[in-house]
């Protein structure tokens, strides 16, 4: 019985094609700029996102923080949603690295109100005021929802009107494009710079991409070095990144379908409330209507060979990815049903 890991899509193992690509990758020294596999990944990523240039970075957090650091001066203000990854899950890095102040707007399930953002932009100069350096959006949101294009467009227009750049935390932007049924460029056109993860659902072992205007990426390349992110024979990591970009972006609908199937199966179990509206990509959120015996629940799952995160504030999240197909979903559902039977 193989283990099924539904904690996140960050747990994905590299595919056989990725391991083969790593084994045979041509490499150089990317700090000299002569690792052909990294150069090719950056070229293809820029084309795919419809940006002038792209940069391979070690992680999504690195890419986001590099964007803040490169867009902003110390003391600038960054306007972003109050539940976004940069605010919640990046260890306060914005204060440490870019030295910026985060100014939040209310997120309505990930959607930001363009008027609320505009209201926070500092117009003109006042010696008391920070300057507005950047607006950040997130799509798909890490709450599993996809932000509609119109909402992104409205924020983009506010940014353009005030000459404030927009950065997109697109860790799962290909999931968003898959869910919206559009080309990823239809999303990235509403941001000046974009970060996306080659790891997560795209299954590369390491790495993210930061893309944007050529002069921005040139400055980001210097800042990446400053932060210790200049990698040498990085072609062994860019090679699976190319597989992620070219093959894995095309199969995400399968993960979304499996998440939907998982949500529907769980919803049929008595004692479970699934947030079906929130199943837009590869994440399923649910709670138990009765008391959760966390130890018993985790034991039921472990007995069935399932790795899951325990509930947080009563809410559980299961994530599908290329290693969680229909058969695995059925096993997960059976294990939850077994817990419920025991909890009666
Ligand atoms: C995972 C994630 C990141 C950070 O990526 P890491 O590679 O884990 O540092 C940033 N933003 C969002 C929305 C994410 O889901």
PDB file of N, CA and C in Angstrom, residues 80-169:
ATOM      1  N   UNK A  80      -1.748  45.404  -0.499  1.00  0.00           N
ATOM      2  CA  UNK A  80      -2.051  43.999  -0.797  1.00  0.00           C
ATOM      3  C   UNK A  80      -3.172  43.478   0.108  1.00  0.00           C
ATOM      4  N   UNK A  81      -3.670  42.316  -0.196  1.00  0.00           N
ATOM      5  CA  UNK A  81      -4.807  41.753   0.539  1.00  0.00           C
ATOM      6  C   UNK A  81      -4.415  41.287   1.937  1.00  0.00           C
ATOM      7  N   UNK A  82      -5.359  41.399   2.868  1.00  0.00           N
ATOM      8  CA  UNK A  82      -5.024  41.078   4.267  1.00  0.00           C
ATOM      9  C   UNK A  82      -4.873  39.575   4.525  1.00  0.00           C
ATOM     10  N   UNK A  83      -5.219  38.733   3.542  1.00  0.00           N
ATOM     11  CA  UNK A  83      -5.040  37.289   3.748  1.00  0.00           C
ATOM     12  C   UNK A  83      -4.069  36.693   2.743  1.00  0.00           C
ATOM     13  N   UNK A  84      -3.209  37.523   2.169  1.00  0.00           N
ATOM     14  CA  UNK A  84      -2.340  36.998   1.108  1.00  0.00           C
ATOM     15  C   UNK A  84      -1.097  36.316   1.681  1.00  0.00           C
ATOM     16  N   UNK A  85      -0.459  35.528   0.836  1.00  0.00           N
ATOM     17  CA  UNK A  85       0.710  34.742   1.238  1.00  0.00           C
ATOM     18  C   UNK A  85       1.842  35.636   1.739  1.00  0.00           C
ATOM     19  N   UNK A  86       2.053  36.775   1.089  1.00  0.00           N
ATOM     20  CA  UNK A  86       3.161  37.665   1.465  1.00  0.00           C
ATOM     21  C   UNK A  86       2.962  38.187   2.887  1.00  0.00           C
ATOM     22  N   UNK A  87       1.727  38.425   3.276  1.00  0.00           N
ATOM     23  CA  UNK A  87       1.448  38.910   4.630  1.00  0.00           C
ATOM     24  C   UNK A  87       1.526  37.763   5.648  1.00  0.00           C
ATOM     25  N   UNK A  88       0.975  36.609   5.276  1.00  0.00           N
ATOM     26  CA  UNK A  88       0.779  35.530   6.252  1.00  0.00           C
ATOM     27  C   UNK A  88       1.897  34.510   6.336  1.00  0.00           C
ATOM     28  N   UNK A  89       2.516  34.218   5.207  1.00  0.00           N
ATOM     29  CA  UNK A  89       3.343  33.007   5.164  1.00  0.00           C
ATOM     30  C   UNK A  89       4.765  33.230   4.660  1.00  0.00           C
ATOM     31  N   UNK A  90       5.264  34.476   4.785  1.00  0.00           N
ATOM     32  CA  UNK A  90       6.632  34.705   4.317  1.00  0.00           C
ATOM     33  C   UNK A  90       7.512  35.270   5.433  1.00  0.00           C
ATOM     34  N   UNK A  91       7.160  34.897   6.661  1.00  0.00           N
ATOM     35  CA  UNK A  91       8.037  35.119   7.818  1.00  0.00           C
ATOM     36  C   UNK A  91       8.383  36.592   8.052  1.00  0.00           C
ATOM     37  N   UNK A  92       7.522  37.482   7.584  1.00  0.00           N
ATOM     38  CA  UNK A  92       7.807  38.908   7.796  1.00  0.00           C
ATOM     39  C   UNK A  92       8.949  39.426   6.942  1.00  0.00           C
ATOM     40  N   UNK A  93       9.274  38.679   5.886  1.00  0.00           N
ATOM     41  CA  UNK A  93      10.448  39.009   5.062  1.00  0.00           C
ATOM     42  C   UNK A  93      10.386  40.406   4.448  1.00  0.00           C
ATOM     43  N   UNK A  94       9.183  40.889   4.164  1.00  0.00           N
ATOM     44  CA  UNK A  94       9.072  42.202   3.511  1.00  0.00           C
ATOM     45  C   UNK A  94       9.705  43.292   4.375  1.00  0.00           C
ATOM     46  N   UNK A  95       9.599  43.135   5.691  1.00  0.00           N
ATOM     47  CA  UNK A  95      10.208  44.107   6.602  1.00  0.00           C
ATOM     48  C   UNK A  95      11.720  43.929   6.663  1.00  0.00           C
ATOM     49  N   UNK A  96      12.177  42.701   6.517  1.00  0.00           N
ATOM     50  CA  UNK A  96      13.604  42.408   6.682  1.00  0.00           C
ATOM     51  C   UNK A  96      14.390  42.706   5.403  1.00  0.00           C
ATOM     52  N   UNK A  97      13.845  42.286   4.257  1.00  0.00           N
ATOM     53  CA  UNK A  97      14.625  42.376   3.006  1.00  0.00           C
ATOM     54  C   UNK A  97      14.365  43.697   2.281  1.00  0.00           C
ATOM     55  N   UNK A  98      13.139  43.915   1.840  1.00  0.00           N
ATOM     56  CA  UNK A  98      12.855  45.154   1.112  1.00  0.00           C
ATOM     57  C   UNK A  98      12.754  46.336   2.085  1.00  0.00           C
ATOM     58  N   UNK A  99      12.427  46.064   3.345  1.00  0.00           N
ATOM     59  CA  UNK A  99      12.261  47.150   4.311  1.00  0.00           C
ATOM     60  C   UNK A  99      11.038  47.991   4.005  1.00  0.00           C
ATOM     61  N   UNK A 100       9.984  47.326   3.561  1.00  0.00           N
ATOM     62  CA  UNK A 100       8.765  48.046   3.200  1.00  0.00           C
ATOM     63  C   UNK A 100       7.692  47.862   4.274  1.00  0.00           C
ATOM     64  N   UNK A 101       6.687  48.701   4.156  1.00  0.00           N
ATOM     65  CA  UNK A 101       5.544  48.641   5.058  1.00  0.00           C
ATOM     66  C   UNK A 101       4.381  48.036   4.278  1.00  0.00           C
ATOM     67  N   UNK A 102       3.749  47.013   4.857  1.00  0.00           N
ATOM     68  CA  UNK A 102       2.630  46.371   4.165  1.00  0.00           C
ATOM     69  C   UNK A 102       1.329  47.051   4.578  1.00  0.00           C
ATOM     70  N   UNK A 103       0.595  47.544   3.614  1.00  0.00           N
ATOM     71  CA  UNK A 103      -0.685  48.212   3.879  1.00  0.00           C
ATOM     72  C   UNK A 103      -1.773  47.334   3.273  1.00  0.00           C
ATOM     73  N   UNK A 104      -2.593  46.743   4.139  1.00  0.00           N
ATOM     74  CA  UNK A 104      -3.540  45.746   3.632  1.00  0.00           C
ATOM     75  C   UNK A 104      -4.903  46.353   3.304  1.00  0.00           C
ATOM     76  N   UNK A 105      -5.575  45.699   2.378  1.00  0.00           N
ATOM     77  CA  UNK A 105      -6.992  45.972   2.128  1.00  0.00           C
ATOM     78  C   UNK A 105      -7.739  44.668   2.402  1.00  0.00           C
ATOM     79  N   UNK A 106      -8.999  44.818   2.708  1.00  0.00           N
ATOM     80  CA  UNK A 106      -9.804  43.633   3.009  1.00  0.00           C
ATOM     81  C   UNK A 106      -9.897  42.733   1.778  1.00  0.00           C
ATOM     82  N   UNK A 107      -9.642  41.451   1.997  1.00  0.00           N
ATOM     83  CA  UNK A 107      -9.778  40.484   0.914  1.00  0.00           C
ATOM     84  C   UNK A 107     -11.138  39.823   1.059  1.00  0.00           C
ATOM     85  N   UNK A 108     -11.921  39.851  -0.019  1.00  0.00           N
ATOM     86  CA  UNK A 108     -13.207  39.154   0.015  1.00  0.00           C
ATOM     87  C   UNK A 108     -13.008  37.837  -0.696  1.00  0.00           C
ATOM     88  N   UNK A 109     -12.638  36.834   0.093  1.00  0.00           N
ATOM     89  CA  UNK A 109     -12.292  35.515  -0.438  1.00  0.00           C
ATOM     90  C   UNK A 109     -11.231  35.648  -1.525  1.00  0.00           C
ATOM     91  N   UNK A 110     -10.285  36.542  -1.321  1.00  0.00           N
ATOM     92  CA  UNK A 110      -9.173  36.690  -2.259  1.00  0.00           C
ATOM     93  C   UNK A 110      -9.333  37.842  -3.226  1.00  0.00           C
ATOM     94  N   UNK A 111     -10.559  38.349  -3.369  1.00  0.00           N
ATOM     95  CA  UNK A 111     -10.805  39.448  -4.311  1.00  0.00           C
ATOM     96  C   UNK A 111     -10.600  40.775  -3.591  1.00  0.00           C
ATOM     97  N   UNK A 112      -9.794  41.658  -4.202  1.00  0.00           N
ATOM     98  CA  UNK A 112      -9.536  42.972  -3.615  1.00  0.00           C
ATOM     99  C   UNK A 112     -10.356  44.009  -4.365  1.00  0.00           C
ATOM    100  N   UNK A 113     -10.868  44.974  -3.626  1.00  0.00           N
ATOM    101  CA  UNK A 113     -11.670  46.038  -4.216  1.00  0.00           C
ATOM    102  C   UNK A 113     -10.728  47.119  -4.757  1.00  0.00           C
ATOM    103  N   UNK A 114     -10.814  47.370  -6.059  1.00  0.00           N
ATOM    104  CA  UNK A 114      -9.904  48.331  -6.698  1.00  0.00           C
ATOM    105  C   UNK A 114     -10.042  49.718  -6.065  1.00  0.00           C
ATOM    106  N   UNK A 115     -11.271  50.092  -5.690  1.00  0.00           N
ATOM    107  CA  UNK A 115     -11.482  51.415  -5.085  1.00  0.00           C
ATOM    108  C   UNK A 115     -10.786  51.511  -3.726  1.00  0.00           C
ATOM    109  N   UNK A 116     -10.798  50.422  -2.981  1.00  0.00           N
ATOM    110  CA  UNK A 116     -10.120  50.412  -1.673  1.00  0.00           C
ATOM    111  C   UNK A 116      -8.614  50.548  -1.853  1.00  0.00           C
ATOM    112  N   UNK A 117      -8.103  49.959  -2.906  1.00  0.00           N
ATOM    113  CA  UNK A 117      -6.663  50.089  -3.198  1.00  0.00           C
ATOM    114  C   UNK A 117      -6.355  51.527  -3.589  1.00  0.00           C
ATOM    115  N   UNK A 118      -7.177  52.067  -4.461  1.00  0.00           N
ATOM    116  CA  UNK A 118      -6.938  53.441  -4.951  1.00  0.00           C
ATOM    117  C   UNK A 118      -6.945  54.434  -3.793  1.00  0.00           C
ATOM    118  N   UNK A 119      -7.844  54.203  -2.866  1.00  0.00           N
ATOM    119  CA  UNK A 119      -7.971  55.083  -1.707  1.00  0.00           C
ATOM    120  C   UNK A 119      -6.682  55.094  -0.870  1.00  0.00           C
ATOM    121  N   UNK A 120      -5.932  54.003  -0.914  1.00  0.00           N
ATOM    122  CA  UNK A 120      -4.712  53.906  -0.101  1.00  0.00           C
ATOM    123  C   UNK A 120      -3.463  54.393  -0.821  1.00  0.00           C
ATOM    124  N   UNK A 121      -3.585  54.704  -2.092  1.00  0.00           N
ATOM    125  CA  UNK A 121      -2.394  55.169  -2.822  1.00  0.00           C
ATOM    126  C   UNK A 121      -2.070  56.601  -2.395  1.00  0.00           C
ATOM    127  N   UNK A 122      -0.817  56.850  -2.088  1.00  0.00           N
ATOM    128  CA  UNK A 122      -0.370  58.187  -1.657  1.00  0.00           C
ATOM    129  C   UNK A 122      -0.191  59.041  -2.900  1.00  0.00           C
ATOM    130  N   UNK A 123      -1.024  60.033  -3.031  1.00  0.00           N
ATOM    131  CA  UNK A 123      -0.952  60.916  -4.203  1.00  0.00           C
ATOM    132  C   UNK A 123      -0.260  62.201  -3.781  1.00  0.00           C
ATOM    133  N   UNK A 124       0.803  62.531  -4.491  1.00  0.00           N
ATOM    134  CA  UNK A 124       1.574  63.720  -4.147  1.00  0.00           C
ATOM    135  C   UNK A 124       2.599  63.376  -3.083  1.00  0.00           C
ATOM    136  N   UNK A 125       3.259  64.397  -2.574  1.00  0.00           N
ATOM    137  CA  UNK A 125       4.342  64.190  -1.615  1.00  0.00           C
ATOM    138  C   UNK A 125       3.977  64.902  -0.320  1.00  0.00           C
ATOM    139  N   UNK A 126       4.295  64.269   0.765  1.00  0.00           N
ATOM    140  CA  UNK A 126       4.121  64.892   2.075  1.00  0.00           C
ATOM    141  C   UNK A 126       5.244  64.291   2.907  1.00  0.00           C
ATOM    142  N   UNK A 127       5.957  65.122   3.664  1.00  0.00           N
ATOM    143  CA  UNK A 127       7.108  64.572   4.388  1.00  0.00           C
ATOM    144  C   UNK A 127       6.695  63.517   5.416  1.00  0.00           C
ATOM    145  N   UNK A 128       5.405  63.478   5.759  1.00  0.00           N
ATOM    146  CA  UNK A 128       4.951  62.460   6.710  1.00  0.00           C
ATOM    147  C   UNK A 128       4.708  61.103   6.066  1.00  0.00           C
ATOM    148  N   UNK A 129       4.509  61.093   4.793  1.00  0.00           N
ATOM    149  CA  UNK A 129       3.960  59.898   4.139  1.00  0.00           C
ATOM    150  C   UNK A 129       5.032  58.956   3.611  1.00  0.00           C
ATOM    151  N   UNK A 130       4.757  57.669   3.723  1.00  0.00           N
ATOM    152  CA  UNK A 130       5.531  56.734   2.892  1.00  0.00           C
ATOM    153  C   UNK A 130       5.097  56.908   1.432  1.00  0.00           C
ATOM    154  N   UNK A 131       5.929  56.457   0.509  1.00  0.00           N
ATOM    155  CA  UNK A 131       5.505  56.464  -0.896  1.00  0.00           C
ATOM    156  C   UNK A 131       4.899  55.102  -1.216  1.00  0.00           C
ATOM    157  N   UNK A 132       3.912  55.111  -2.095  1.00  0.00           N
ATOM    158  CA  UNK A 132       3.339  53.827  -2.528  1.00  0.00           C
ATOM    159  C   UNK A 132       4.270  53.215  -3.564  1.00  0.00           C
ATOM    160  N   UNK A 133       4.819  52.050  -3.256  1.00  0.00           N
ATOM    161  CA  UNK A 133       5.799  51.448  -4.156  1.00  0.00           C
ATOM    162  C   UNK A 133       5.246  50.344  -5.039  1.00  0.00           C
ATOM    163  N   UNK A 134       4.190  49.678  -4.574  1.00  0.00           N
ATOM    164  CA  UNK A 134       3.769  48.458  -5.278  1.00  0.00           C
ATOM    165  C   UNK A 134       2.378  48.042  -4.813  1.00  0.00           C
ATOM    166  N   UNK A 135       1.667  47.394  -5.742  1.00  0.00           N
ATOM    167  CA  UNK A 135       0.410  46.706  -5.413  1.00  0.00           C
ATOM    168  C   UNK A 135       0.651  45.218  -5.693  1.00  0.00           C
ATOM    169  N   UNK A 136       0.198  44.349  -4.795  1.00  0.00           N
ATOM    170  CA  UNK A 136       0.354  42.906  -5.046  1.00  0.00           C
ATOM    171  C   UNK A 136      -0.999  42.215  -5.131  1.00  0.00           C
ATOM    172  N   UNK A 137      -1.118  41.340  -6.109  1.00  0.00           N
ATOM    173  CA  UNK A 137      -2.296  40.486  -6.260  1.00  0.00           C
ATOM    174  C   UNK A 137      -1.862  39.029  -6.118  1.00  0.00           C
ATOM    175  N   UNK A 138      -2.820  38.155  -5.891  1.00  0.00           N
ATOM    176  CA  UNK A 138      -2.526  36.722  -5.777  1.00  0.00           C
ATOM    177  C   UNK A 138      -3.584  35.938  -6.558  1.00  0.00           C
ATOM    178  N   UNK A 139      -3.141  35.097  -7.506  1.00  0.00           N
ATOM    179  CA  UNK A 139      -4.079  34.309  -8.322  1.00  0.00           C
ATOM    180  C   UNK A 139      -3.333  33.122  -8.925  1.00  0.00           C
ATOM    181  N   UNK A 140      -3.811  31.887  -8.652  1.00  0.00           N
ATOM    182  CA  UNK A 140      -4.905  31.525  -7.766  1.00  0.00           C
ATOM    183  C   UNK A 140      -4.534  31.885  -6.335  1.00  0.00           C
ATOM    184  N   UNK A 141      -5.539  32.165  -5.534  1.00  0.00           N
ATOM    185  CA  UNK A 141      -5.291  32.487  -4.134  1.00  0.00           C
ATOM    186  C   UNK A 141      -4.973  31.202  -3.379  1.00  0.00           C
ATOM    187  N   UNK A 142      -4.174  31.340  -2.313  1.00  0.00           N
ATOM    188  CA  UNK A 142      -3.841  30.108  -1.570  1.00  0.00           C
ATOM    189  C   UNK A 142      -5.028  29.601  -0.755  1.00  0.00           C
ATOM    190  N   UNK A 143      -6.162  30.311  -0.805  1.00  0.00           N
ATOM    191  CA  UNK A 143      -7.397  29.760  -0.236  1.00  0.00           C
ATOM    192  C   UNK A 143      -8.094  28.829  -1.235  1.00  0.00           C
ATOM    193  N   UNK A 144      -7.456  28.599  -2.395  1.00  0.00           N
ATOM    194  CA  UNK A 144      -7.995  27.667  -3.376  1.00  0.00           C
ATOM    195  C   UNK A 144      -8.941  28.293  -4.379  1.00  0.00           C
ATOM    196  N   UNK A 145      -9.135  29.608  -4.260  1.00  0.00           N
ATOM    197  CA  UNK A 145     -10.071  30.257  -5.183  1.00  0.00           C
ATOM    198  C   UNK A 145      -9.340  31.005  -6.293  1.00  0.00           C
ATOM    199  N   UNK A 146     -10.067  31.216  -7.368  1.00  0.00           N
ATOM    200  CA  UNK A 146      -9.503  31.887  -8.535  1.00  0.00           C
ATOM    201  C   UNK A 146     -10.112  33.289  -8.614  1.00  0.00           C
ATOM    202  N   UNK A 147      -9.259  34.270  -8.856  1.00  0.00           N
ATOM    203  CA  UNK A 147      -9.728  35.661  -8.913  1.00  0.00           C
ATOM    204  C   UNK A 147     -10.185  35.957 -10.347  1.00  0.00           C
ATOM    205  N   UNK A 148     -11.420  36.471 -10.513  1.00  0.00           N
ATOM    206  CA  UNK A 148     -11.909  36.745 -11.872  1.00  0.00           C
ATOM    207  C   UNK A 148     -11.043  37.791 -12.587  1.00  0.00           C
ATOM    208  N   UNK A 149     -10.955  37.671 -13.905  1.00  0.00           N
ATOM    209  CA  UNK A 149     -10.117  38.585 -14.687  1.00  0.00           C
ATOM    210  C   UNK A 149     -10.556  40.037 -14.533  1.00  0.00           C
ATOM    211  N   UNK A 150     -11.858  40.268 -14.432  1.00  0.00           N
ATOM    212  CA  UNK A 150     -12.341  41.666 -14.319  1.00  0.00           C
ATOM    213  C   UNK A 150     -11.803  42.313 -13.049  1.00  0.00           C
ATOM    214  N   UNK A 151     -11.726  41.540 -11.973  1.00  0.00           N
ATOM    215  CA  UNK A 151     -11.221  42.082 -10.705  1.00  0.00           C
ATOM    216  C   UNK A 151      -9.743  42.446 -10.835  1.00  0.00           C
ATOM    217  N   UNK A 152      -8.998  41.611 -11.561  1.00  0.00           N
ATOM    218  CA  UNK A 152      -7.579  41.904 -11.774  1.00  0.00           C
ATOM    219  C   UNK A 152      -7.413  43.125 -12.666  1.00  0.00           C
ATOM    220  N   UNK A 153      -8.240  43.190 -13.693  1.00  0.00           N
ATOM    221  CA  UNK A 153      -8.157  44.312 -14.625  1.00  0.00           C
ATOM    222  C   UNK A 153      -8.415  45.641 -13.908  1.00  0.00           C
ATOM    223  N   UNK A 154      -9.404  45.650 -13.010  1.00  0.00           N
ATOM    224  CA  UNK A 154      -9.746  46.889 -12.292  1.00  0.00           C
ATOM    225  C   UNK A 154      -8.565  47.357 -11.439  1.00  0.00           C
ATOM    226  N   UNK A 155      -7.886  46.435 -10.798  1.00  0.00           N
ATOM    227  CA  UNK A 155      -6.720  46.797  -9.967  1.00  0.00           C
ATOM    228  C   UNK A 155      -5.576  47.270 -10.853  1.00  0.00           C
ATOM    229  N   UNK A 156      -5.395  46.592 -11.968  1.00  0.00           N
ATOM    230  CA  UNK A 156      -4.340  46.958 -12.913  1.00  0.00           C
ATOM    231  C   UNK A 156      -4.544  48.389 -13.410  1.00  0.00           C
ATOM    232  N   UNK A 157      -5.792  48.738 -13.691  1.00  0.00           N
ATOM    233  CA  UNK A 157      -6.085  50.093 -14.181  1.00  0.00           C
ATOM    234  C   UNK A 157      -5.755  51.137 -13.122  1.00  0.00           C
ATOM    235  N   UNK A 158      -6.054  50.832 -11.867  1.00  0.00           N
ATOM    236  CA  UNK A 158      -5.713  51.750 -10.771  1.00  0.00           C
ATOM    237  C   UNK A 158      -4.192  51.944 -10.720  1.00  0.00           C
ATOM    238  N   UNK A 159      -3.463  50.842 -10.822  1.00  0.00           N
ATOM    239  CA  UNK A 159      -1.999  50.916 -10.799  1.00  0.00           C
ATOM    240  C   UNK A 159      -1.469  51.779 -11.937  1.00  0.00           C
ATOM    241  N   UNK A 160      -1.977  51.537 -13.126  1.00  0.00           N
ATOM    242  CA  UNK A 160      -1.497  52.299 -14.305  1.00  0.00           C
ATOM    243  C   UNK A 160      -1.813  53.777 -14.145  1.00  0.00           C
ATOM    244  N   UNK A 161      -3.020  54.061 -13.659  1.00  0.00           N
ATOM    245  CA  UNK A 161      -3.452  55.458 -13.508  1.00  0.00           C
ATOM    246  C   UNK A 161      -2.502  56.219 -12.582  1.00  0.00           C
ATOM    247  N   UNK A 162      -2.021  55.534 -11.540  1.00  0.00           N
ATOM    248  CA  UNK A 162      -1.157  56.203 -10.551  1.00  0.00           C
ATOM    249  C   UNK A 162       0.316  55.853 -10.742  1.00  0.00           C
ATOM    250  N   UNK A 163       0.623  55.147 -11.820  1.00  0.00           N
ATOM    251  CA  UNK A 163       2.012  54.732 -12.093  1.00  0.00           C
ATOM    252  C   UNK A 163       2.612  53.931 -10.941  1.00  0.00           C
ATOM    253  N   UNK A 164       1.778  53.083 -10.354  1.00  0.00           N
ATOM    254  CA  UNK A 164       2.254  52.163  -9.317  1.00  0.00           C
ATOM    255  C   UNK A 164       2.278  50.771  -9.946  1.00  0.00           C
ATOM    256  N   UNK A 165       3.435  50.088  -9.938  1.00  0.00           N
ATOM    257  CA  UNK A 165       3.483  48.762 -10.563  1.00  0.00           C
ATOM    258  C   UNK A 165       2.643  47.732  -9.799  1.00  0.00           C
ATOM    259  N   UNK A 166       2.236  46.692 -10.517  1.00  0.00           N
ATOM    260  CA  UNK A 166       1.464  45.593  -9.925  1.00  0.00           C
ATOM    261  C   UNK A 166       2.286  44.308 -10.043  1.00  0.00           C
ATOM    262  N   UNK A 167       2.453  43.633  -8.907  1.00  0.00           N
ATOM    263  CA  UNK A 167       3.120  42.326  -8.902  1.00  0.00           C
ATOM    264  C   UNK A 167       2.076  41.246  -8.636  1.00  0.00           C
ATOM    265  N   UNK A 168       2.133  40.175  -9.405  1.00  0.00           N
ATOM    266  CA  UNK A 168       1.225  39.056  -9.200  1.00  0.00           C
ATOM    267  C   UNK A 168       1.961  37.900  -8.531  1.00  0.00           C
ATOM    268  N   UNK A 169       1.503  37.532  -7.339  1.00  0.00           N
ATOM    269  CA  UNK A 169       1.941  36.280  -6.722  1.00  0.00           C
ATOM    270  C   UNK A 169       1.115  35.195  -7.393  1.00  0.00           C
TER     271      UNK A 169
END
